[in-house]
GROMACS .gro file of N, CA and C in nm:
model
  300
    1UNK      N    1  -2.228   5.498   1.109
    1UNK     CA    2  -2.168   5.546   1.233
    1UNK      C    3  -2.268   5.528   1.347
    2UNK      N    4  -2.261   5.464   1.437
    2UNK     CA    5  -2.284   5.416   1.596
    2UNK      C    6  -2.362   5.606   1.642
    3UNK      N    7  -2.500   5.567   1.672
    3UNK     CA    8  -2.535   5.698   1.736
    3UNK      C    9  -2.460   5.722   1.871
    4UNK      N   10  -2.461   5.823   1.899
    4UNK     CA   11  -2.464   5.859   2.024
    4UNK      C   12  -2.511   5.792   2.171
    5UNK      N   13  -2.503   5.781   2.319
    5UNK     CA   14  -2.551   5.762   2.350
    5UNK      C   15  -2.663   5.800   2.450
    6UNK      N   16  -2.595   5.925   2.471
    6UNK     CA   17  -2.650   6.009   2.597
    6UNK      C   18  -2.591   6.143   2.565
    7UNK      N   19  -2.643   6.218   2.631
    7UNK     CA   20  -2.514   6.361   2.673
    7UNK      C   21  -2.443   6.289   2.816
    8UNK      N   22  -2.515   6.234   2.910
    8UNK     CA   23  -2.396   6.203   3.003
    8UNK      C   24  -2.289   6.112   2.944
    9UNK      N   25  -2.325   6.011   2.842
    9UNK     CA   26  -2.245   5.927   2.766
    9UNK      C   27  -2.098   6.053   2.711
   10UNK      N   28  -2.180   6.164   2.660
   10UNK     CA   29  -2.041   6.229   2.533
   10UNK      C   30  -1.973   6.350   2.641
   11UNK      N   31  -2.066   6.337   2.771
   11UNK     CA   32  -1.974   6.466   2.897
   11UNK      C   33  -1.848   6.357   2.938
   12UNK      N   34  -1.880   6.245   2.958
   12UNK     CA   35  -1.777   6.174   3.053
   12UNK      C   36  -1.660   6.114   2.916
   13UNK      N   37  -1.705   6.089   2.840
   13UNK     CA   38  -1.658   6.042   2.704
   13UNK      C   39  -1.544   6.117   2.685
   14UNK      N   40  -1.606   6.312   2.695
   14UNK     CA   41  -1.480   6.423   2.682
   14UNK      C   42  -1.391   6.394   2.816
   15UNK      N   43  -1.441   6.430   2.896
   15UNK     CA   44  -1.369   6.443   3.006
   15UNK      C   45  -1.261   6.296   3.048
   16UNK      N   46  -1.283   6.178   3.012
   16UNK     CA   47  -1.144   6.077   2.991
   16UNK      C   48  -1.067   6.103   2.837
   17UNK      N   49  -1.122   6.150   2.745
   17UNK     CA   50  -1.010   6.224   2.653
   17UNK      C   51  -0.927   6.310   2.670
   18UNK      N   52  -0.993   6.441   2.764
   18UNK     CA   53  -0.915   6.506   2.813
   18UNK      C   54  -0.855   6.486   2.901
   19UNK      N   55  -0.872   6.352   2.972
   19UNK     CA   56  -0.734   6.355   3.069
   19UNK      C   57  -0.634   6.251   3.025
   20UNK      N   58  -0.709   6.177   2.898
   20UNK     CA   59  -0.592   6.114   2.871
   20UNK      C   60  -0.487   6.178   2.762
   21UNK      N   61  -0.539   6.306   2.698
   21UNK     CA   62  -0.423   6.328   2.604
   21UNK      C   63  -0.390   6.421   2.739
   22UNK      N   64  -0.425   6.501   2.831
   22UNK     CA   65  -0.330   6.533   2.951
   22UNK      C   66  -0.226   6.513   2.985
   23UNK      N   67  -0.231   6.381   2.956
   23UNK     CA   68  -0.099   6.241   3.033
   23UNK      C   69  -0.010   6.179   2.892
   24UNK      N   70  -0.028   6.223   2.793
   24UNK     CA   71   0.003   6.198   2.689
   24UNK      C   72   0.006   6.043   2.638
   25UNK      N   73  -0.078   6.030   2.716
   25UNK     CA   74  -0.132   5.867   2.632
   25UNK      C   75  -0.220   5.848   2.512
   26UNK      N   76  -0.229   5.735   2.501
   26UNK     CA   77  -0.301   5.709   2.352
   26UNK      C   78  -0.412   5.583   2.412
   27UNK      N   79  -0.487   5.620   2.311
   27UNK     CA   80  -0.629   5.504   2.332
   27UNK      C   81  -0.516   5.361   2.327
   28UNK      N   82  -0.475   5.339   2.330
   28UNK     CA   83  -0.385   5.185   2.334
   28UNK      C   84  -0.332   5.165   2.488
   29UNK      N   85  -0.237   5.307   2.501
   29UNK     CA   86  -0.199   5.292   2.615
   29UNK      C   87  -0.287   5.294   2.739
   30UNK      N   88  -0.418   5.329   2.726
   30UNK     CA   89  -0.532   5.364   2.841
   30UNK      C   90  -0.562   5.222   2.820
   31UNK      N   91  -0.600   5.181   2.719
   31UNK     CA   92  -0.674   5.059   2.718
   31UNK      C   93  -0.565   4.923   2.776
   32UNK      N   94  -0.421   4.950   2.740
   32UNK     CA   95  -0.359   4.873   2.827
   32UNK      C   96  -0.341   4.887   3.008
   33UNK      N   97  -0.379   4.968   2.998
   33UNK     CA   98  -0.350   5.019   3.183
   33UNK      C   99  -0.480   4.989   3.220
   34UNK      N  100  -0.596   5.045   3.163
   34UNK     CA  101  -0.738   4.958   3.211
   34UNK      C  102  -0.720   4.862   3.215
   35UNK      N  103  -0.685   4.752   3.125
   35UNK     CA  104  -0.696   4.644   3.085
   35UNK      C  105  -0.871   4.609   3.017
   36UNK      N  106  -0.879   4.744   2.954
   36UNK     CA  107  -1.022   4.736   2.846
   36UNK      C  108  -0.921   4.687   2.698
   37UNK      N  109  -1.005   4.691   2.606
   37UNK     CA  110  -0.997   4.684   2.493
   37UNK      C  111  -0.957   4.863   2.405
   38UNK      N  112  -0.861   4.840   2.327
   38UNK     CA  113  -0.859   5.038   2.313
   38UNK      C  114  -0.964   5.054   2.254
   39UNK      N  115  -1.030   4.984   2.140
   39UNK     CA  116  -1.148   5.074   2.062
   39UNK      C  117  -1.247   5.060   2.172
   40UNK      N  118  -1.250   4.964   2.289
   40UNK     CA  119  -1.397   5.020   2.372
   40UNK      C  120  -1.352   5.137   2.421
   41UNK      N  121  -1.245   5.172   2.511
   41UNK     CA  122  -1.195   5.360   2.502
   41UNK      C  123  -1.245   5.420   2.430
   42UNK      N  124  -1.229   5.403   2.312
   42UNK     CA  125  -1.237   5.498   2.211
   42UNK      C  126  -1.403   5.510   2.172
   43UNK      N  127  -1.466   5.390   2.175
   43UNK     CA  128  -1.655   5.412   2.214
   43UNK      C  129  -1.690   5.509   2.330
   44UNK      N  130  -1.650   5.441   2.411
   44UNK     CA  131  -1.668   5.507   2.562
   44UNK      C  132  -1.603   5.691   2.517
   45UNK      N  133  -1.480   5.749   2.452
   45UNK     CA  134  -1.437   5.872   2.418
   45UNK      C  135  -1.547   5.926   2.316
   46UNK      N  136  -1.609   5.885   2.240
   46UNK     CA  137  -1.688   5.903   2.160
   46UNK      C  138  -1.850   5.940   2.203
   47UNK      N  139  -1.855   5.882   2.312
   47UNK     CA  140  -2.002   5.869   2.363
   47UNK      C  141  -2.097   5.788   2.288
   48UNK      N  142  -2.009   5.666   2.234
   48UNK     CA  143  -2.134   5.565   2.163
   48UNK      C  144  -2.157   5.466   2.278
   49UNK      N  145  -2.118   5.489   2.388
   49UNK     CA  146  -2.173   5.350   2.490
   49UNK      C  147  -2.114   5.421   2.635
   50UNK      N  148  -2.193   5.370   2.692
   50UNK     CA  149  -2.211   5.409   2.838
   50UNK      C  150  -2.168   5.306   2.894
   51UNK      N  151  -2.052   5.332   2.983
   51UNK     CA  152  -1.992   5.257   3.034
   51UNK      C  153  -2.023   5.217   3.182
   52UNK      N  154  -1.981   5.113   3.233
   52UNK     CA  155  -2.036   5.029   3.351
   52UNK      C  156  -1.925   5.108   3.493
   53UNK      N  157  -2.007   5.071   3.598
   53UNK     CA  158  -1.925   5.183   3.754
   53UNK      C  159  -1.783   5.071   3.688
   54UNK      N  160  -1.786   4.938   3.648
   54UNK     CA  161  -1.634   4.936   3.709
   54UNK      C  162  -1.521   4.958   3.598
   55UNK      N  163  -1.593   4.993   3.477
   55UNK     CA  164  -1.526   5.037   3.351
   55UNK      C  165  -1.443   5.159   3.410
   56UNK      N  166  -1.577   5.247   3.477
   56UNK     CA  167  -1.529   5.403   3.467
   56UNK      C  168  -1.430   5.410   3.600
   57UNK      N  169  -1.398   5.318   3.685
   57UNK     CA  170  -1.301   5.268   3.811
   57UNK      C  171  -1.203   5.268   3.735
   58UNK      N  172  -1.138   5.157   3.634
   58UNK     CA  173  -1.065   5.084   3.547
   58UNK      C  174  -0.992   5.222   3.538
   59UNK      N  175  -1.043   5.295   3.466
   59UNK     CA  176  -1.038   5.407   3.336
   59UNK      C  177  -0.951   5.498   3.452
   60UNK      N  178  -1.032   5.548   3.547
   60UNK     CA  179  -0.962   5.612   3.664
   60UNK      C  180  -0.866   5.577   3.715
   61UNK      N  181  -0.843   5.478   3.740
   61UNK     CA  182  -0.745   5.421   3.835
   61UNK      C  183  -0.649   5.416   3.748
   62UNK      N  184  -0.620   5.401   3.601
   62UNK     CA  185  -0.530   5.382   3.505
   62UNK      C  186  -0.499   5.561   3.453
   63UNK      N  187  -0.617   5.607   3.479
   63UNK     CA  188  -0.579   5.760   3.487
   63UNK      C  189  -0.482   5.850   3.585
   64UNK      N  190  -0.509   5.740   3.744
   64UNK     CA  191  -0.443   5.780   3.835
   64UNK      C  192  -0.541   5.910   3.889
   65UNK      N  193  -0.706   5.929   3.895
   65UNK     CA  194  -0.747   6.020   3.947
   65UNK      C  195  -0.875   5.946   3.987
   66UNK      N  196  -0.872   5.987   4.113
   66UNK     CA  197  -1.069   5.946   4.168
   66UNK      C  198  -1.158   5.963   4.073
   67UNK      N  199  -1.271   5.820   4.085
   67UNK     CA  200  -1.358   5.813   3.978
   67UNK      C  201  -1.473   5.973   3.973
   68UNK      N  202  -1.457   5.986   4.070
   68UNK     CA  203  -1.561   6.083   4.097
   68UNK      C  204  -1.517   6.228   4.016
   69UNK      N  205  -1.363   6.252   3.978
   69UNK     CA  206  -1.350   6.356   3.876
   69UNK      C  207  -1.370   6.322   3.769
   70UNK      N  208  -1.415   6.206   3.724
   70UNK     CA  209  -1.489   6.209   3.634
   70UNK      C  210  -1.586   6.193   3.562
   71UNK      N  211  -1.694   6.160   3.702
   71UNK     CA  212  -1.809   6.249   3.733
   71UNK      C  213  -1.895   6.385   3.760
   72UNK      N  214  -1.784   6.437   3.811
   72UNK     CA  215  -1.785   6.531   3.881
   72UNK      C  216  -1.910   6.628   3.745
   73UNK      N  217  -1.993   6.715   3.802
   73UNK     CA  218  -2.083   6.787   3.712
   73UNK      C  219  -2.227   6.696   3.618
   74UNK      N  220  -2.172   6.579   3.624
   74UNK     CA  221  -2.316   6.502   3.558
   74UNK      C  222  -2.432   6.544   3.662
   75UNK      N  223  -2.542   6.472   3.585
   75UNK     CA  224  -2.635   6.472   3.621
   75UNK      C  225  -2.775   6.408   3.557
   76UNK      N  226  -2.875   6.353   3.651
   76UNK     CA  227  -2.984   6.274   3.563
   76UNK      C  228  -3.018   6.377   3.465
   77UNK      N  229  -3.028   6.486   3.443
   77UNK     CA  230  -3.125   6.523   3.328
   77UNK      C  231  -3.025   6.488   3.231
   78UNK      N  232  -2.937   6.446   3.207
   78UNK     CA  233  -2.849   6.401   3.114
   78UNK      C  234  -2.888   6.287   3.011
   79UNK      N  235  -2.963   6.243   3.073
   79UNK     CA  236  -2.984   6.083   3.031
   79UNK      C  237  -3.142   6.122   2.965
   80UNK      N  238  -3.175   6.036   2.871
   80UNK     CA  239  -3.312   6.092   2.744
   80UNK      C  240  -3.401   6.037   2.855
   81UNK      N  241  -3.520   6.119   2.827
   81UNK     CA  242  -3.632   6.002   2.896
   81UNK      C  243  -3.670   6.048   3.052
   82UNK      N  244  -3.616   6.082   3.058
   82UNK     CA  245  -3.633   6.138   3.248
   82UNK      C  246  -3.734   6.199   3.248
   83UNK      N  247  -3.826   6.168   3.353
   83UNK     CA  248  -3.926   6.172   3.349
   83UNK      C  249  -3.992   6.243   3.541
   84UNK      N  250  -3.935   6.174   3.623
   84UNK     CA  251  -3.924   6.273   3.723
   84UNK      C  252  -3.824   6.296   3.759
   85UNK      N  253  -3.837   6.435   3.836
   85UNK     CA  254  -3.776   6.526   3.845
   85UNK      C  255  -3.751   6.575   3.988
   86UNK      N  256  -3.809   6.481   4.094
   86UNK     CA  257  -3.822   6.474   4.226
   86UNK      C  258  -3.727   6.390   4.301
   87UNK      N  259  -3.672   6.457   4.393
   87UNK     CA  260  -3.570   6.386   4.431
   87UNK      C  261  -3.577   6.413   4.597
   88UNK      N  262  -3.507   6.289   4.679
   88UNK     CA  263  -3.543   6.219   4.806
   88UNK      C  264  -3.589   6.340   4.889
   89UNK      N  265  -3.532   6.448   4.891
   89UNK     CA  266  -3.546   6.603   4.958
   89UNK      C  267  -3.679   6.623   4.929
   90UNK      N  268  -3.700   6.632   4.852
   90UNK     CA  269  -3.875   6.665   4.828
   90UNK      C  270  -3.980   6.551   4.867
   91UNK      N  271  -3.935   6.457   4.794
   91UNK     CA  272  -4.023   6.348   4.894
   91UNK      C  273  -4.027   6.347   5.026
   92UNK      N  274  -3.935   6.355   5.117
   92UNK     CA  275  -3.929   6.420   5.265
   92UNK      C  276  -4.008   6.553   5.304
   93UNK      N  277  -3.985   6.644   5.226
   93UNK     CA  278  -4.056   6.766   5.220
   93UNK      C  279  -4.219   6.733   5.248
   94UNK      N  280  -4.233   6.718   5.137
   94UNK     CA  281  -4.364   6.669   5.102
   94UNK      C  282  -4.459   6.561   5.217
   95UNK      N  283  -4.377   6.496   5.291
   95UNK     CA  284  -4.422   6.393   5.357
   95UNK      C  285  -4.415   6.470   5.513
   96UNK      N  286  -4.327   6.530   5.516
   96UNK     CA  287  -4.318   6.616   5.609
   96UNK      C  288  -4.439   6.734   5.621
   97UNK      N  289  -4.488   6.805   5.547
   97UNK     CA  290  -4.613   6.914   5.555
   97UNK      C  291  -4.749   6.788   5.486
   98UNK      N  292  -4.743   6.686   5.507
   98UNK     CA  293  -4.888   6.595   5.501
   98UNK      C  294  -4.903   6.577   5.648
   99UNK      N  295  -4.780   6.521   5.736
   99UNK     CA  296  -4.808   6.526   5.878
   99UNK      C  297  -4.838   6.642   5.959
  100UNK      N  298  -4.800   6.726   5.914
  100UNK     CA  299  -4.839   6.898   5.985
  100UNK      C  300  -4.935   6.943   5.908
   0.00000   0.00000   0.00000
């Protein structure tokens, strides 16, 4: 069995399962309205592969909901390996009290 790929991989993975049995479709019928393949659905539902911005478009748009709900709540610490933890606000910060 195919590891895992992420937690952001198995958050977004749930969250197009749950909207596709929502709509009472089936990994066939998503994968025909994407125009993916159903078992890559069903990877991508699983969280064995991380799917590409225009997969997760596809997926949406065949969902009939902005990609961004199904984003909505991720986040980098999701992903293994992260390593900083600093983000553009602080670098501004920071650059900001070196000049003062």
């Amino acid at each position: 069995m195919p590891a895992q790929h992420s937690e952001a991989a198995m958050y977004l993975g749930s969250r197009i399962r749950e909207m596709r049995r929502a709509r009472s479709c089936t990994l066939e019928d998503l994968g025909h309205l994407a125009e993916l393949a159903w078992t890559n659905v069903a990877k991508i539902e699983r969280g064995e592969v991380s799917p590409s911005v225009e997969t997760v478009v596809r997926i949406a748009t065949a969902l009939n909901v902005d990609p961004g709900e199904l984003l909505q709540g991720m986040h980098a610490d999701m992903y293994p390996g992260r390593t900083r933890k600093f983000t553009a606000r602080d670098l501004t910060e920071a650059r900001s009290r070196q000049r003062n």
